[in-house]
Amino acid sequence: MDHASRAALFDSTAEHYDEDTFHAQVADALVAPLPAEPELVLDVATGTGFAAYAALRLKPGRVLAVDLSPAMLAKAEAKADSLDPSGLITWQVGPAVPMPSPDGSADVVLCASSLHFLGAVAFADWLRVLKPGGRLAFSVVSGARFKPSGPFAEFVPGDLSFPLDEAGAAALAAAAGFVDVSARTFTVDGGDRVRSVFLVHATAP
């Protein structure tokens, strides 16, 4: 499916996206263990900006947040006056793979709640943009829980097999060439349903 069709689908979900607090909790948990004061943070497929805003806690030099959906980015940018008064985040509409950033330019790459739409090709691009020793933090859905349906099913790439456990989640990064890989299960009990993803942290060699 082409970029315009993909953008239109995500545009249609933008209005109510922030009502689901799970995405914000995932973003917070991804950012929490990262080193402070990175020069450049890249937020891949930022959506409404949860991970980009969470990254401000690291006191970065700047953040570049990219998403295919103009409506999602408009929602993200609308929060900037209160959440990013210093204007550290740059918002850019476009495909998140490849990221519009030079080779070896980033200290941190974040990808929250989006890998299942990007596919395994994202890993090579993340290695490209990260400095040696740069940190990667991403979440990935469980193959046991993730059963895409409806129009979203068309957007799930076939090149990524979804892990069934923490070891499988870590192996995604390790197989792509990252080192110092760790994975943990992140679960939120919302009362009406329990949701769980794997959080993976890794280092570019």
PDB file of C-alpha atoms in Angstrom:
ATOM      1  CA  MET A   1       0.000   0.000   0.000  1.00  0.00           C
ATOM      2  CA  ASP A   2       1.342   3.454  -0.913  1.00  0.00           C
ATOM      3  CA  HIS A   3       2.360   6.221   1.473  1.00  0.00           C
ATOM      4  CA  ALA A   4      -0.780   8.275   0.789  1.00  0.00           C
ATOM      5  CA  SER A   5      -3.076   5.392   1.709  1.00  0.00           C
ATOM      6  CA  ARG A   6      -1.087   4.658   4.842  1.00  0.00           C
ATOM      7  CA  ALA A   7      -1.101   8.306   5.878  1.00  0.00           C
ATOM      8  CA  ALA A   8      -4.862   8.518   5.323  1.00  0.00           C
ATOM      9  CA  LEU A   9      -5.502   5.525   7.557  1.00  0.00           C
ATOM     10  CA  PHE A  10      -3.408   6.925  10.408  1.00  0.00           C
ATOM     11  CA  ASP A  11      -4.901  10.391   9.879  1.00  0.00           C
ATOM     12  CA  SER A  12      -8.289   8.824  10.542  1.00  0.00           C
ATOM     13  CA  THR A  13      -7.162   7.535  13.949  1.00  0.00           C
ATOM     14  CA  ALA A  14      -5.406  10.721  15.078  1.00  0.00           C
ATOM     15  CA  GLU A  15      -8.323  12.490  16.739  1.00  0.00           C
ATOM     16  CA  HIS A  16      -8.783   9.907  19.489  1.00  0.00           C
ATOM     17  CA  TYR A  17      -5.249   8.490  19.661  1.00  0.00           C
ATOM     18  CA  ASP A  18      -4.300  10.320  22.850  1.00  0.00           C
ATOM     19  CA  GLU A  19      -7.301   8.881  24.697  1.00  0.00           C
ATOM     20  CA  ASP A  20      -5.382   5.598  24.892  1.00  0.00           C
ATOM     21  CA  THR A  21      -2.890   6.207  27.710  1.00  0.00           C
ATOM     22  CA  PHE A  22      -1.066   2.918  27.087  1.00  0.00           C
ATOM     23  CA  HIS A  23       1.046   4.471  24.306  1.00  0.00           C
ATOM     24  CA  ALA A  24       2.232   7.244  26.634  1.00  0.00           C
ATOM     25  CA  GLN A  25       3.138   4.715  29.324  1.00  0.00           C
ATOM     26  CA  VAL A  26       5.158   2.670  26.828  1.00  0.00           C
ATOM     27  CA  ALA A  27       7.025   5.798  25.701  1.00  0.00           C
ATOM     28  CA  ASP A  28       7.823   6.795  29.285  1.00  0.00           C
ATOM     29  CA  ALA A  29       9.157   3.333  30.091  1.00  0.00           C
ATOM     30  CA  LEU A  30      11.344   3.291  26.961  1.00  0.00           C
ATOM     31  CA  VAL A  31      12.943   6.638  27.784  1.00  0.00           C
ATOM     32  CA  ALA A  32      13.457   6.053  31.529  1.00  0.00           C
ATOM     33  CA  PRO A  33      16.775   4.102  31.416  1.00  0.00           C
ATOM     34  CA  LEU A  34      18.438   6.133  28.654  1.00  0.00           C
ATOM     35  CA  PRO A  35      21.518   8.286  29.305  1.00  0.00           C
ATOM     36  CA  ALA A  36      21.035  11.990  29.970  1.00  0.00           C
ATOM     37  CA  GLU A  37      21.936  14.894  27.692  1.00  0.00           C
ATOM     38  CA  PRO A  38      22.026  13.230  24.271  1.00  0.00           C
ATOM     39  CA  GLU A  39      22.835  15.700  21.521  1.00  0.00           C
ATOM     40  CA  LEU A  40      20.263  14.334  19.030  1.00  0.00           C
ATOM     41  CA  VAL A  41      17.282  12.062  19.652  1.00  0.00           C
ATOM     42  CA  LEU A  42      15.356  10.616  16.713  1.00  0.00           C
ATOM     43  CA  ASP A  43      11.745   9.587  17.332  1.00  0.00           C
ATOM     44  CA  VAL A  44      10.744   7.178  14.572  1.00  0.00           C
ATOM     45  CA  ALA A  45       7.034   7.154  13.632  1.00  0.00           C
ATOM     46  CA  THR A  46       6.236   9.572  16.445  1.00  0.00           C
ATOM     47  CA  GLY A  47       2.448   9.507  16.095  1.00  0.00           C
ATOM     48  CA  THR A  48       1.125  12.173  18.451  1.00  0.00           C
ATOM     49  CA  GLY A  49       4.560  12.655  19.972  1.00  0.00           C
ATOM     50  CA  PHE A  50       4.517  10.635  23.194  1.00  0.00           C
ATOM     51  CA  ALA A  51       8.115   9.422  22.888  1.00  0.00           C
ATOM     52  CA  ALA A  52       9.423  12.752  21.604  1.00  0.00           C
ATOM     53  CA  TYR A  53       7.973  14.556  24.614  1.00  0.00           C
ATOM     54  CA  ALA A  54       9.151  11.842  27.003  1.00  0.00           C
ATOM     55  CA  ALA A  55      12.671  12.298  25.586  1.00  0.00           C
ATOM     56  CA  LEU A  56      12.746  15.900  26.809  1.00  0.00           C
ATOM     57  CA  ARG A  57      13.372  14.492  30.286  1.00  0.00           C
ATOM     58  CA  LEU A  58      16.805  13.444  29.056  1.00  0.00           C
ATOM     59  CA  LYS A  59      17.674  17.119  28.466  1.00  0.00           C
ATOM     60  CA  PRO A  60      18.588  16.555  24.807  1.00  0.00           C
ATOM     61  CA  GLY A  61      20.161  19.094  22.493  1.00  0.00           C
ATOM     62  CA  ARG A  62      17.338  18.502  20.049  1.00  0.00           C
ATOM     63  CA  VAL A  63      14.753  15.941  18.996  1.00  0.00           C
ATOM     64  CA  LEU A  64      13.665  15.102  15.452  1.00  0.00           C
ATOM     65  CA  ALA A  65      10.235  13.441  15.328  1.00  0.00           C
ATOM     66  CA  VAL A  66       8.986  12.028  12.017  1.00  0.00           C
ATOM     67  CA  ASP A  67       5.653  10.530  11.052  1.00  0.00           C
ATOM     68  CA  LEU A  68       3.841   9.739   7.831  1.00  0.00           C
ATOM     69  CA  SER A  69       0.537  11.140   9.092  1.00  0.00           C
ATOM     70  CA  PRO A  70       0.015  14.929   8.951  1.00  0.00           C
ATOM     71  CA  ALA A  71      -2.972  14.643  11.295  1.00  0.00           C
ATOM     72  CA  MET A  72      -0.958  12.745  13.908  1.00  0.00           C
ATOM     73  CA  LEU A  73       1.829  15.327  13.723  1.00  0.00           C
ATOM     74  CA  ALA A  74      -0.665  18.174  13.990  1.00  0.00           C
ATOM     75  CA  LYS A  75      -1.914  16.608  17.246  1.00  0.00           C
ATOM     76  CA  ALA A  76       1.686  16.252  18.432  1.00  0.00           C
ATOM     77  CA  GLU A  77       2.649  19.812  17.580  1.00  0.00           C
ATOM     78  CA  ALA A  78      -0.477  21.232  19.231  1.00  0.00           C
ATOM     79  CA  LYS A  79       0.940  20.086  22.585  1.00  0.00           C
ATOM     80  CA  ALA A  80       4.282  21.828  22.060  1.00  0.00           C
ATOM     81  CA  ASP A  81       3.413  25.154  23.694  1.00  0.00           C
ATOM     82  CA  SER A  82       2.878  23.478  27.047  1.00  0.00           C
ATOM     83  CA  LEU A  83       5.186  20.453  26.770  1.00  0.00           C
ATOM     84  CA  ASP A  84       8.107  21.854  24.739  1.00  0.00           C
ATOM     85  CA  PRO A  85       8.232  25.614  25.397  1.00  0.00           C
ATOM     86  CA  SER A  86      11.915  25.739  24.390  1.00  0.00           C
ATOM     87  CA  GLY A  87      11.118  24.300  20.956  1.00  0.00           C
ATOM     88  CA  LEU A  88      13.630  21.452  21.136  1.00  0.00           C
ATOM     89  CA  ILE A  89      11.485  19.136  19.009  1.00  0.00           C
ATOM     90  CA  THR A  90      11.380  19.423  15.214  1.00  0.00           C
ATOM     91  CA  TRP A  91       8.283  17.798  13.676  1.00  0.00           C
ATOM     92  CA  GLN A  92       8.566  16.441  10.143  1.00  0.00           C
ATOM     93  CA  VAL A  93       5.964  14.758   7.927  1.00  0.00           C
ATOM     94  CA  GLY A  94       7.298  11.858   5.888  1.00  0.00           C
ATOM     95  CA  PRO A  95       8.250   8.170   5.900  1.00  0.00           C
ATOM     96  CA  ALA A  96      10.120   7.226   9.081  1.00  0.00           C
ATOM     97  CA  VAL A  97      12.296   4.685   7.240  1.00  0.00           C
ATOM     98  CA  PRO A  98      14.734   5.920   6.168  1.00  0.00           C
ATOM     99  CA  MET A  99      14.935   8.652   8.806  1.00  0.00           C
ATOM    100  CA  PRO A 100      15.864  12.066   7.337  1.00  0.00           C
ATOM    101  CA  SER A 101      19.092  12.230   9.316  1.00  0.00           C
ATOM    102  CA  PRO A 102      22.727  11.751   8.264  1.00  0.00           C
ATOM    103  CA  ASP A 103      24.695   8.586   8.949  1.00  0.00           C
ATOM    104  CA  GLY A 104      26.129   8.434  12.464  1.00  0.00           C
ATOM    105  CA  SER A 105      24.280  11.541  13.600  1.00  0.00           C
ATOM    106  CA  ALA A 106      22.042  10.340  16.462  1.00  0.00           C
ATOM    107  CA  ASP A 107      22.755   9.535  20.089  1.00  0.00           C
ATOM    108  CA  VAL A 108      19.352   7.922  20.669  1.00  0.00           C
ATOM    109  CA  VAL A 109      16.736   6.317  18.428  1.00  0.00           C
ATOM    110  CA  LEU A 110      13.259   5.817  19.873  1.00  0.00           C
ATOM    111  CA  CYS A 111      10.458   3.793  18.313  1.00  0.00           C
ATOM    112  CA  ALA A 112       7.378   3.416  20.508  1.00  0.00           C
ATOM    113  CA  SER A 113       4.361   1.366  19.449  1.00  0.00           C
ATOM    114  CA  SER A 114       5.299   1.520  15.750  1.00  0.00           C
ATOM    115  CA  LEU A 115       7.728  -1.249  14.766  1.00  0.00           C
ATOM    116  CA  HIS A 116       4.878  -3.537  13.697  1.00  0.00           C
ATOM    117  CA  PHE A 117       4.082  -1.033  10.930  1.00  0.00           C
ATOM    118  CA  LEU A 118       7.706  -0.390   9.897  1.00  0.00           C
ATOM    119  CA  GLY A 119       9.083  -3.922   9.674  1.00  0.00           C
ATOM    120  CA  ALA A 120      12.564  -5.344  10.001  1.00  0.00           C
ATOM    121  CA  VAL A 121      14.015  -2.926   7.437  1.00  0.00           C
ATOM    122  CA  ALA A 122      13.962  -0.309  10.200  1.00  0.00           C
ATOM    123  CA  PHE A 123      16.865  -1.925  12.055  1.00  0.00           C
ATOM    124  CA  ALA A 124      19.421  -1.311   9.307  1.00  0.00           C
ATOM    125  CA  ASP A 125      18.373   2.326   9.136  1.00  0.00           C
ATOM    126  CA  TRP A 126      18.682   2.703  12.912  1.00  0.00           C
ATOM    127  CA  LEU A 127      22.202   1.308  12.760  1.00  0.00           C
ATOM    128  CA  ARG A 128      22.951   3.792   9.994  1.00  0.00           C
ATOM    129  CA  VAL A 129      21.787   6.895  11.847  1.00  0.00           C
ATOM    130  CA  LEU A 130      23.186   6.035  15.285  1.00  0.00           C
ATOM    131  CA  LYS A 131      26.656   7.017  16.400  1.00  0.00           C
ATOM    132  CA  PRO A 132      28.847   4.151  17.632  1.00  0.00           C
ATOM    133  CA  GLY A 133      27.677   3.566  21.192  1.00  0.00           C
ATOM    134  CA  GLY A 134      24.359   5.260  20.481  1.00  0.00           C
ATOM    135  CA  ARG A 135      21.290   3.824  22.153  1.00  0.00           C
ATOM    136  CA  LEU A 136      18.220   2.239  20.604  1.00  0.00           C
ATOM    137  CA  ALA A 137      14.942   1.860  22.505  1.00  0.00           C
ATOM    138  CA  PHE A 138      11.878   0.292  20.906  1.00  0.00           C
ATOM    139  CA  SER A 139       8.737  -1.568  21.834  1.00  0.00           C
ATOM    140  CA  VAL A 140       7.443  -4.599  19.992  1.00  0.00           C
ATOM    141  CA  VAL A 141       4.171  -6.456  20.235  1.00  0.00           C
ATOM    142  CA  SER A 142       3.938 -10.108  21.204  1.00  0.00           C
ATOM    143  CA  GLY A 143       3.223 -12.572  18.449  1.00  0.00           C
ATOM    144  CA  ALA A 144       0.884 -14.344  20.857  1.00  0.00           C
ATOM    145  CA  ARG A 145      -1.212 -11.219  21.442  1.00  0.00           C
ATOM    146  CA  PHE A 146      -0.970  -9.262  18.210  1.00  0.00           C
ATOM    147  CA  LYS A 147      -3.647 -10.279  15.726  1.00  0.00           C
ATOM    148  CA  PRO A 148      -4.068  -7.424  13.240  1.00  0.00           C
ATOM    149  CA  SER A 149      -7.449  -7.177  11.569  1.00  0.00           C
ATOM    150  CA  GLY A 150      -9.372  -4.883   9.279  1.00  0.00           C
ATOM    151  CA  PRO A 151      -7.546  -2.197   7.293  1.00  0.00           C
ATOM    152  CA  PHE A 152      -4.552  -2.226   9.664  1.00  0.00           C
ATOM    153  CA  ALA A 153      -3.725  -5.816   8.710  1.00  0.00           C
ATOM    154  CA  GLU A 154      -2.669  -4.591   5.253  1.00  0.00           C
ATOM    155  CA  PHE A 155      -0.012  -2.373   6.809  1.00  0.00           C
ATOM    156  CA  VAL A 156       1.812  -5.026   8.797  1.00  0.00           C
ATOM    157  CA  PRO A 157       5.028  -5.942   6.943  1.00  0.00           C
ATOM    158  CA  GLY A 158       5.761  -9.563   6.251  1.00  0.00           C
ATOM    159  CA  ASP A 159       9.476  -9.266   6.997  1.00  0.00           C
ATOM    160  CA  LEU A 160       9.122  -9.176  10.792  1.00  0.00           C
ATOM    161  CA  SER A 161       8.242 -12.173  12.923  1.00  0.00           C
ATOM    162  CA  PHE A 162       6.764 -11.017  16.195  1.00  0.00           C
ATOM    163  CA  PRO A 163       8.501 -12.427  19.275  1.00  0.00           C
ATOM    164  CA  LEU A 164       6.775 -14.727  21.737  1.00  0.00           C
ATOM    165  CA  ASP A 165       9.065 -13.974  24.690  1.00  0.00           C
ATOM    166  CA  GLU A 166      11.759 -11.593  25.917  1.00  0.00           C
ATOM    167  CA  ALA A 167      14.546 -13.638  24.359  1.00  0.00           C
ATOM    168  CA  GLY A 168      12.848 -13.405  20.980  1.00  0.00           C
ATOM    169  CA  ALA A 169      12.381  -9.666  21.372  1.00  0.00           C
ATOM    170  CA  ALA A 170      16.058  -9.177  22.213  1.00  0.00           C
ATOM    171  CA  ALA A 171      17.046 -11.367  19.268  1.00  0.00           C
ATOM    172  CA  LEU A 172      15.452  -8.893  16.830  1.00  0.00           C
ATOM    173  CA  ALA A 173      18.056  -6.278  17.763  1.00  0.00           C
ATOM    174  CA  ALA A 174      20.927  -8.714  18.193  1.00  0.00           C
ATOM    175  CA  ALA A 175      20.335 -10.287  14.782  1.00  0.00           C
ATOM    176  CA  ALA A 176      20.410  -6.821  13.228  1.00  0.00           C
ATOM    177  CA  GLY A 177      23.891  -6.178  14.665  1.00  0.00           C
ATOM    178  CA  PHE A 178      23.151  -4.328  17.891  1.00  0.00           C
ATOM    179  CA  VAL A 179      25.043  -5.154  21.089  1.00  0.00           C
ATOM    180  CA  ASP A 180      24.308  -4.924  24.809  1.00  0.00           C
ATOM    181  CA  VAL A 181      20.697  -5.918  24.133  1.00  0.00           C
ATOM    182  CA  SER A 182      18.132  -6.287  26.898  1.00  0.00           C
ATOM    183  CA  ALA A 183      14.403  -6.942  26.765  1.00  0.00           C
ATOM    184  CA  ARG A 184      11.674  -6.874  29.360  1.00  0.00           C
ATOM    185  CA  THR A 185       7.928  -7.330  29.413  1.00  0.00           C
ATOM    186  CA  PHE A 186       5.897  -4.188  30.076  1.00  0.00           C
ATOM    187  CA  THR A 187       2.336  -4.817  31.221  1.00  0.00           C
ATOM    188  CA  VAL A 188      -0.473  -2.418  32.074  1.00  0.00           C
ATOM    189  CA  ASP A 189      -3.680  -3.602  33.694  1.00  0.00           C
ATOM    190  CA  GLY A 190      -6.322  -1.157  32.557  1.00  0.00           C
ATOM    191  CA  GLY A 191      -9.076  -2.866  34.510  1.00  0.00           C
ATOM    192  CA  ASP A 192     -11.065  -3.825  31.441  1.00  0.00           C
ATOM    193  CA  ARG A 193      -8.060  -5.426  29.727  1.00  0.00           C
ATOM    194  CA  VAL A 194      -4.441  -6.254  30.347  1.00  0.00           C
ATOM    195  CA  ARG A 195      -1.976  -5.069  27.692  1.00  0.00           C
ATOM    196  CA  SER A 196       1.591  -6.108  27.269  1.00  0.00           C
ATOM    197  CA  VAL A 197       4.527  -5.338  24.986  1.00  0.00           C
ATOM    198  CA  PHE A 198       8.242  -6.046  25.023  1.00  0.00           C
ATOM    199  CA  LEU A 199      10.610  -3.134  25.654  1.00  0.00           C
ATOM    200  CA  VAL A 200      14.019  -3.547  24.041  1.00  0.00           C
ATOM    201  CA  HIS A 201      17.128  -1.465  24.698  1.00  0.00           C
ATOM    202  CA  ALA A 202      20.322  -1.929  22.693  1.00  0.00           C
ATOM    203  CA  THR A 203      23.541  -0.207  21.687  1.00  0.00           C
ATOM    204  CA  ALA A 204      24.996   0.494  18.245  1.00  0.00           C
ATOM    205  CA  PRO A 205      28.437  -1.076  17.886  1.00  0.00           C
TER     206      PRO A 205
END
